[in-house]
Structure formats: structure tokens, C-alpha cells
GROMACS .gro file of C-alpha atoms in nm:
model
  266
    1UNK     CA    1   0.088  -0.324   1.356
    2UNK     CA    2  -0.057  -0.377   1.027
    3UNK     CA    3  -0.167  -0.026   0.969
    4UNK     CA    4   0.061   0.212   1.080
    5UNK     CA    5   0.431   0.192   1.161
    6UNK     CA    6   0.483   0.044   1.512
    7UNK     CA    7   0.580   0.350   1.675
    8UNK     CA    8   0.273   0.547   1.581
    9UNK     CA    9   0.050   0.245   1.606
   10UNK     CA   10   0.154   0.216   1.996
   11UNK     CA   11   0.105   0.586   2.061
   12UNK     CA   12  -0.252   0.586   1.939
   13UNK     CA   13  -0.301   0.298   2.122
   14UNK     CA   14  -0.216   0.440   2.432
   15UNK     CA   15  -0.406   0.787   2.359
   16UNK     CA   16  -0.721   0.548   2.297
   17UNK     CA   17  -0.649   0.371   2.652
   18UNK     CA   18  -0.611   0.724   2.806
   19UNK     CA   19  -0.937   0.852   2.639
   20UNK     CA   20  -1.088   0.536   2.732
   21UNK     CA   21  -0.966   0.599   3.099
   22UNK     CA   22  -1.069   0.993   3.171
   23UNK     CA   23  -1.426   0.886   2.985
   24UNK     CA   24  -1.452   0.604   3.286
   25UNK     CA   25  -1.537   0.328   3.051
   26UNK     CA   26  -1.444  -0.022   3.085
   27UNK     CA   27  -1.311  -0.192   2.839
   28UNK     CA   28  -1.649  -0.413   2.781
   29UNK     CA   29  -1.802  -0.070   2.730
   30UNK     CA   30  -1.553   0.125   2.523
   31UNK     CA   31  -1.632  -0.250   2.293
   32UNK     CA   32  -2.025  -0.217   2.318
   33UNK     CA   33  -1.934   0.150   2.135
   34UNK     CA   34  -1.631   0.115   1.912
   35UNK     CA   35  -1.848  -0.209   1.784
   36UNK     CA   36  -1.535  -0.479   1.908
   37UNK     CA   37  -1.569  -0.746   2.211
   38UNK     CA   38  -1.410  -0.671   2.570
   39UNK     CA   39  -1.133  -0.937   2.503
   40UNK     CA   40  -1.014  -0.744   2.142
   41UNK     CA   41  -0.963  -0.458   2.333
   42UNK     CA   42  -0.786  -0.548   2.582
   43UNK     CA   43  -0.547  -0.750   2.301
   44UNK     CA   44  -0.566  -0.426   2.125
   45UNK     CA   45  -0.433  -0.260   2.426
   46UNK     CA   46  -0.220  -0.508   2.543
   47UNK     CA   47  -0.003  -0.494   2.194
   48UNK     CA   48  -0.104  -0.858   2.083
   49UNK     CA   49  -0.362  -0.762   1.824
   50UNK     CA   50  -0.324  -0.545   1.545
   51UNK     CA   51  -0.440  -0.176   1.528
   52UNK     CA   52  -0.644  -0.161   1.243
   53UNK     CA   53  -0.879   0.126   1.071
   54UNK     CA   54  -1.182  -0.037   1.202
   55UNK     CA   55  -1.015  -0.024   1.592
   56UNK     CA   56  -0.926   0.366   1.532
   57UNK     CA   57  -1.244   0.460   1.371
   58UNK     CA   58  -1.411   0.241   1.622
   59UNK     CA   59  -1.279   0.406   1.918
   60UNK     CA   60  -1.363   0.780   1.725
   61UNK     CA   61  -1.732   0.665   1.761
   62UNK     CA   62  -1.728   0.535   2.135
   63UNK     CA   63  -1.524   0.823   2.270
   64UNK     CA   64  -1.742   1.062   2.067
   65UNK     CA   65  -1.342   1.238   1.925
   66UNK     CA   66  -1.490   1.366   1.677
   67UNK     CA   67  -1.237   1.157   1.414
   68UNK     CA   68  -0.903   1.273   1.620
   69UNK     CA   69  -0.791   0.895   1.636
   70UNK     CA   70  -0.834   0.864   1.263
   71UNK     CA   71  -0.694   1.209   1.196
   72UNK     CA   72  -0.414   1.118   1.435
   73UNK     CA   73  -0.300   0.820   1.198
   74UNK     CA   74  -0.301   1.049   0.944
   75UNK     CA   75  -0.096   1.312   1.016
   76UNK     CA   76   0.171   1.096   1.205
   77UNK     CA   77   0.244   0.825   0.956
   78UNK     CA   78  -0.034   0.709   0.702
   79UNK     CA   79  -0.340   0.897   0.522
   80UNK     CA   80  -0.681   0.864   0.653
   81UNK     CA   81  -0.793   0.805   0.313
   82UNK     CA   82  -0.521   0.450   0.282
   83UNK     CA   83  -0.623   0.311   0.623
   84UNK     CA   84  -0.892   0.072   0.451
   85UNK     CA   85  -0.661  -0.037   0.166
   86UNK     CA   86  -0.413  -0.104   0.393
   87UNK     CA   87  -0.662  -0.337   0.591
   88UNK     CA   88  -0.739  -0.533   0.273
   89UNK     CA   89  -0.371  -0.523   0.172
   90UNK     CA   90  -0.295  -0.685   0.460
   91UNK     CA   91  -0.583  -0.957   0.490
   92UNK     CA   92  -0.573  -1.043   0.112
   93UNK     CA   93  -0.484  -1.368  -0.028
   94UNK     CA   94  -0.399  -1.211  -0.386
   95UNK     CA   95  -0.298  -0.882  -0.467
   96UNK     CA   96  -0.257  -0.708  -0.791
   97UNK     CA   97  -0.166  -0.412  -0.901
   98UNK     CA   98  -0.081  -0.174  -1.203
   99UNK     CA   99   0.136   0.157  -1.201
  100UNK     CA  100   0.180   0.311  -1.513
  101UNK     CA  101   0.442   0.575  -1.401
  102UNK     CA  102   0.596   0.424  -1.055
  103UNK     CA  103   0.701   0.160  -0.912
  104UNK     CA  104   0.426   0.053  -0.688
  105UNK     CA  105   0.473   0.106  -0.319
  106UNK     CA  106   0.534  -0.243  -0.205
  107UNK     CA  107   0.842  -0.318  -0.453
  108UNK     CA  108   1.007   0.024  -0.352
  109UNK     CA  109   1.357   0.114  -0.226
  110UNK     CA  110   1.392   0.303   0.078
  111UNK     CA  111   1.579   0.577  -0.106
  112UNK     CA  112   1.346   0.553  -0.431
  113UNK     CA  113   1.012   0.582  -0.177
  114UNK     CA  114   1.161   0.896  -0.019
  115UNK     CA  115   1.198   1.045  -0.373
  116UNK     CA  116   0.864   0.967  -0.457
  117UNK     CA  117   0.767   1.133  -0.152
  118UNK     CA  118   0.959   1.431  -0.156
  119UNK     CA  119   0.770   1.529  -0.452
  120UNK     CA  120   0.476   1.689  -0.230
  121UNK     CA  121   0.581   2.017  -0.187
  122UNK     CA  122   0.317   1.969   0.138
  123UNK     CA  123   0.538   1.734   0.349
  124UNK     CA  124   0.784   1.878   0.598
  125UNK     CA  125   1.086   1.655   0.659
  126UNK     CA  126   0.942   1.465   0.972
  127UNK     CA  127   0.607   1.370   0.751
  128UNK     CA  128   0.834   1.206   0.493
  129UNK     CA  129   1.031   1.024   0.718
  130UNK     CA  130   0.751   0.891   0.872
  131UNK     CA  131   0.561   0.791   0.547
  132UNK     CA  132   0.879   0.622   0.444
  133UNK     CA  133   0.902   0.428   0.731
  134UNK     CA  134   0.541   0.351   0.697
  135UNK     CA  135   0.560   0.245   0.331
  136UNK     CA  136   0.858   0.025   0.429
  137UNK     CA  137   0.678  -0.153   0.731
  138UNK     CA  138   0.418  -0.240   0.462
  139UNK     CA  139   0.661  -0.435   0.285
  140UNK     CA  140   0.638  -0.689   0.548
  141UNK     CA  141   0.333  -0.861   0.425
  142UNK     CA  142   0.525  -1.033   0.106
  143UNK     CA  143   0.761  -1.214   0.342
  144UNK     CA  144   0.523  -1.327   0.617
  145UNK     CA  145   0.428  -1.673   0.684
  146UNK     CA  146   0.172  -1.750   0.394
  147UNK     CA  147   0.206  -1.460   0.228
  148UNK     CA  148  -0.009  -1.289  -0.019
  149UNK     CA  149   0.042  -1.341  -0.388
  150UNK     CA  150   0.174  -1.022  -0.559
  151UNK     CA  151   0.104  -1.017  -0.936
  152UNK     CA  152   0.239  -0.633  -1.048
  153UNK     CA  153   0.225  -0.496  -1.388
  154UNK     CA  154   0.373  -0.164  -1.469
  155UNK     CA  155   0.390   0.062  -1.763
  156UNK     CA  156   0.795   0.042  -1.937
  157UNK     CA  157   0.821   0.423  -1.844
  158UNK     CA  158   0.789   0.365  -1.472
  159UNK     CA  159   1.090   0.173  -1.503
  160UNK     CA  160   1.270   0.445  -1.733
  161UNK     CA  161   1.204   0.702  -1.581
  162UNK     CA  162   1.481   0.903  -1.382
  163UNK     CA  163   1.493   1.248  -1.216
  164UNK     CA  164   1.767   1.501  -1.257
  165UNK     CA  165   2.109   1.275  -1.163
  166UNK     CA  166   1.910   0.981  -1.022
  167UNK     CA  167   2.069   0.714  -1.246
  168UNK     CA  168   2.218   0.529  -0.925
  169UNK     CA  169   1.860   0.573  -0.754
  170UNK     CA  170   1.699   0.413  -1.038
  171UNK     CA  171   1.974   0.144  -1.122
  172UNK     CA  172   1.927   0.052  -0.709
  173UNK     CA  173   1.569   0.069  -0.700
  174UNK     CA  174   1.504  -0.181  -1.045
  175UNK     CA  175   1.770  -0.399  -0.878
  176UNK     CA  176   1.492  -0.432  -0.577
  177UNK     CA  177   1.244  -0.535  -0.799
  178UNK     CA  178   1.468  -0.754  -0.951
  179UNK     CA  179   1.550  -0.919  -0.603
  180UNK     CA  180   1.169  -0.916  -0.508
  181UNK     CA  181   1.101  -1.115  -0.813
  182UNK     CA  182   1.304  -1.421  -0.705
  183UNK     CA  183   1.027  -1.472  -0.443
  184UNK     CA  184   0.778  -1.772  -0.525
  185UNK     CA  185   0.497  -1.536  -0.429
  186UNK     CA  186   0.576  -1.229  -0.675
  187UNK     CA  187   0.512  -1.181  -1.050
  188UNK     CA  188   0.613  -0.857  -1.173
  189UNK     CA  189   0.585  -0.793  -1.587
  190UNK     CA  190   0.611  -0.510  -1.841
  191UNK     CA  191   0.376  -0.339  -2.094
  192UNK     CA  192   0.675  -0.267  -2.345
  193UNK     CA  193   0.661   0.126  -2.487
  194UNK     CA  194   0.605  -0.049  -2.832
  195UNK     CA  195   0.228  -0.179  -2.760
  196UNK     CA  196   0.133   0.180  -2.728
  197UNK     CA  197  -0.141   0.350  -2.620
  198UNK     CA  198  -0.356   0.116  -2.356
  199UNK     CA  199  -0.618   0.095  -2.139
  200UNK     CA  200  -0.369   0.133  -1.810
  201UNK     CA  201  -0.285   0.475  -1.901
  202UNK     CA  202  -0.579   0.653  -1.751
  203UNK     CA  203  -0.435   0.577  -1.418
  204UNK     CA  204  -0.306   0.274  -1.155
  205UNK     CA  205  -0.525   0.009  -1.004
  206UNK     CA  206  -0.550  -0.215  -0.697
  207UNK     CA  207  -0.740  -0.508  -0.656
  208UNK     CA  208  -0.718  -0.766  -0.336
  209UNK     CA  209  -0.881  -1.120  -0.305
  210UNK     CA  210  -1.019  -1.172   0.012
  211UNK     CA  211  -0.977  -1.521   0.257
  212UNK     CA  212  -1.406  -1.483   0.209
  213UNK     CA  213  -1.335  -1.494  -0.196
  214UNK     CA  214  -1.464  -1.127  -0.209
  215UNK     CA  215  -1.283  -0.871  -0.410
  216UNK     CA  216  -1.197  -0.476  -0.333
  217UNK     CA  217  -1.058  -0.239  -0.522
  218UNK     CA  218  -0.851   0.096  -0.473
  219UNK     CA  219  -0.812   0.367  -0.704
  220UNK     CA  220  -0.583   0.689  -0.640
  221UNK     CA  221  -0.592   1.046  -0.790
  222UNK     CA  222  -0.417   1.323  -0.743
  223UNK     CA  223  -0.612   1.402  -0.378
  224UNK     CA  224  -0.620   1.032  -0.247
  225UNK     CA  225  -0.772   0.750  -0.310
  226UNK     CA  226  -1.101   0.541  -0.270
  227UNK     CA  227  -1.232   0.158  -0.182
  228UNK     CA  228  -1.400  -0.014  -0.511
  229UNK     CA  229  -1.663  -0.262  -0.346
  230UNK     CA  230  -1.970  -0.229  -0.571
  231UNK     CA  231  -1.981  -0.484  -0.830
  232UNK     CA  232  -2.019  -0.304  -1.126
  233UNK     CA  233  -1.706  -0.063  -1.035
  234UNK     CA  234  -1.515  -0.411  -1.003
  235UNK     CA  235  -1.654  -0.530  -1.313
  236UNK     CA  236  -1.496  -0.211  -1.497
  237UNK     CA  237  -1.166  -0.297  -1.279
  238UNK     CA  238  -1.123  -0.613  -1.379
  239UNK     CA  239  -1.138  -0.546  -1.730
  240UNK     CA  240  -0.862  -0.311  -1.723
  241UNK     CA  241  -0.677  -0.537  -1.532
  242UNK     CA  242  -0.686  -0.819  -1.751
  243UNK     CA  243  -0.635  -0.559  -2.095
  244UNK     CA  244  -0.287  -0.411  -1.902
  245UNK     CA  245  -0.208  -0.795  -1.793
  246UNK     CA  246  -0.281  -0.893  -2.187
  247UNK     CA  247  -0.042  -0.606  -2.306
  248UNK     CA  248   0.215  -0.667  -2.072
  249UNK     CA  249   0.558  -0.923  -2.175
  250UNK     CA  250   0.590  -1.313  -1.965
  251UNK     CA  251   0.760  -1.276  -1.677
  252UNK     CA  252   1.132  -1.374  -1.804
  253UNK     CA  253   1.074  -1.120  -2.088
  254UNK     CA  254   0.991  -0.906  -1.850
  255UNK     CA  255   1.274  -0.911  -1.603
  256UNK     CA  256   1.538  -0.934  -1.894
  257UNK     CA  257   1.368  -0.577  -1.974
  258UNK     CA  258   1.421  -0.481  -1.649
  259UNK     CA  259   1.766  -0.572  -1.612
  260UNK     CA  260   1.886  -0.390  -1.946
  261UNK     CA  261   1.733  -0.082  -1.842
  262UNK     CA  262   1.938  -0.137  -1.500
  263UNK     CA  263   2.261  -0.183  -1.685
  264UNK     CA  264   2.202   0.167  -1.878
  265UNK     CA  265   2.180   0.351  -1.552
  266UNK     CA  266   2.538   0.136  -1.371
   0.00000   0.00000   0.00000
């Protein structure tokens, strides 16, 4: 499932067809309310169409939950607040994205994500596991059939910088970027620490082309993250895009870069 890992995605899935069931609602009317036709619920339900944000949010409204689907995403796998980045993610034709302190979450290790992670004091052990596994099963998108095209620019302290005795962590997780980068589809480059201060160091960025040739953008902060649709906000994204995209090195320069800073850390 394109939103959640598999696991969680078939347990809502079946909570929805239970709610659905003790409400006594066919499937043509659960559709009617969650805003969907008869036959994409029952390919919802039957495992061969995607659980999406729309679906879950959807089946909050018909079953009157009060948001315990959406919530339910949330606390077993993905945030509430990333379910409708993750739908454009994983509809876009182009994606791009800057990071100026991490790598971004579709080039990362396993062991680098669960770093990252571990960083919330908030997270018990089970909630990281499961938001590694569900960072990972986003991954799958770059190697699909027809897969997006990844353009990534990140700041040269994202790839320098290293926690206490997490040379090997580092020196593994630039050698994934490294490997990522041999894929037609992926452009990854580096805004050297020489061009100095930029516009990209106010914060990261996310922007997704759309098969309809519509844009959306995602910004995060420290207590989650919002969908960019109105034009003007774009506007103002795309301009930082292209002034980080300007600052940062070609893409050979850029992987030579990366692959001296792995060498420091083997």
C-alpha cells in the first residue's frame, strides 16, 4: 500500500470493513459516504487497490469515527499530518527536494533512518520500528515501473554531519546515496560549505509534479508539516528551489564530494 506499510495498511483495512459491517452498510453505501464508487471499495477491501489518505479519511466521514481511521494510521506507522504528501509522493511524475541538515527520507539507510528517528525523545521502541519500516516501504516508488524522477539537493553539512561514534553509520549511509545515484531516474547534488549563507537554510522543501501538470508542495517544522497548493505559496517555493539548485555543484562534482567525505569516515 502506498501509504502506510503493508501490515498496518491491511489492518485498517479490515477495521474499516468491520466498521462498515456492524454500521450495516453496503459497500455502494459506505462509497455514497466516504465519496468513492462501490467497485473501489470493494478493490480497497479486497487488497487490489491502494489504501490511500483520501480512502481513510473517506471512511472517517461515512462511518461518522470521528477521525479514528486517520488517527489509527498515525499512531501505528505514519503521521496524520504526511498522509497527503505521501499521496502526491507517490502519484508524482517529478519530485524534488532540498534538506539542508539530512539526508532526505527517500535516499536513507535503514540504520541512518532509525537514527534520525530515535532523536524524538516521544517515540517508544515499537513507534520507531514501525516508522522505519514505513520510511523504507516508501523507498519503493524510485524503483517501480516508470518511476518518478528524483532531483535532491542537500546542504554539504547534511552529508558531514555525524553523531557521537557514528562514522561507520555515516560512511554506510553516503555510500546509499552514492548507490541511489547510479539510477537513470535520480539526481542528487551539493551546495558546497564555501557558497555560504543561502536561501535553503531557512528550512527543507518538497515539491511534486503531478500526471495533471499541477504542482504541490510540502513544508515541515519542528511539529509536522503542511500541503503548499495555493499558487502564490508555490511561486515563493519555486524560487527557493531554483536559488538552492543554482548554489548547488553538477552532479559529478557533486558525487566526487560525496565520496571524499565517505572515505574520511572508512
Amino acid at each position: 500500500m502506498p501509504d502506510v506499510p503493508n501490515p498496518v495498511a491491511a489492518f485498517i483495512v479490515r477495521e474499516i470493513r468491520r466498521g462498515r459491517g456492524a454500521a450495516g452498510m453496503t459497500q455502494e453505501a459506505f462509497g455514497r459516504g466516504a465519496g468513492f464508487s462501490a467497485s473501489h471499495v470493494s478493490a480497497v477491501e479486497g487488497g487490489t487497490r491502494a489504501l490511500t489518505a483520501d480512502f481513510i479519511r473517506g471512511a472517517d466521514r461515512a462511518l461518522n469515527s470521528g477521525g479514528l481511521f486517520e488517527r489509527l494510521a498515525g499512531e501505528l506507522g505514519t503521521p496524520s499530518w504526511f498522509l497527503p504528501w505521501l499521496d502526491a509522493e507517490r502519484g508524482a511524475t517529478q519530485l524534488r527536494y532540498f534538506e539542508p541538515n539530512l539526508i532526505p527520507g527517500l535516499l536513507q539507510s535503514e540504520a541512518y533512518a532509525r537514527a534520525v528517528l530515535r532523536l524524538d525523545p516521544c517515540l517508544t521502541d515499537e513507534e520507531v520500528d514501525r516508522r522505519v519500516a514505513s520510511r523504507l516501504e516508501r523507498q519503493a516508488v524510485l524503483t517501480r515501473e516508470s518511476p518518478p524522477r528524483l532531483v535532491v539537493v542537500v546542504d554539504e553539512g547534511a552529508i558531514r554531519r555525524v553523531g557521537d561514534e557514528a562514522e561507520k553509520l555515516m560512511a554506510e549511509q553516503l555510500c546509499h546515496v552514492l548507490a541511489c545515484a547510479e539510477r537513470p531516474n535520480i539526481s542528487i547534488h551539493v551546495i558546497p560549505a564555501d557558497a555560504g549563507l543561502h536561501a535553503g537554510l531557512s528550512g527543507p522543501l518538497s515539491l511534486a509534479h503531478m500526471p495533471d501538470g499541477s504542482w504541490i508542495g510540502h513544508l515541515e517544522s519542528q511539529l509536522g508539516g503542511d500541503v503548499v497548493e495555493r499558487p502564490a505559496d508555490l511561486d515563493t517555493l519555486f524560487e527557493r528551489w531554483e536559488s538552492v539548485r543554482t548554489e548547488a555543484l553538477p552532479r559529478k562534482q557533486s558525487l566526487d564530494l560525496i565520496k571524499e567525505v565517505a572515505n574520511q569516515w572508512t
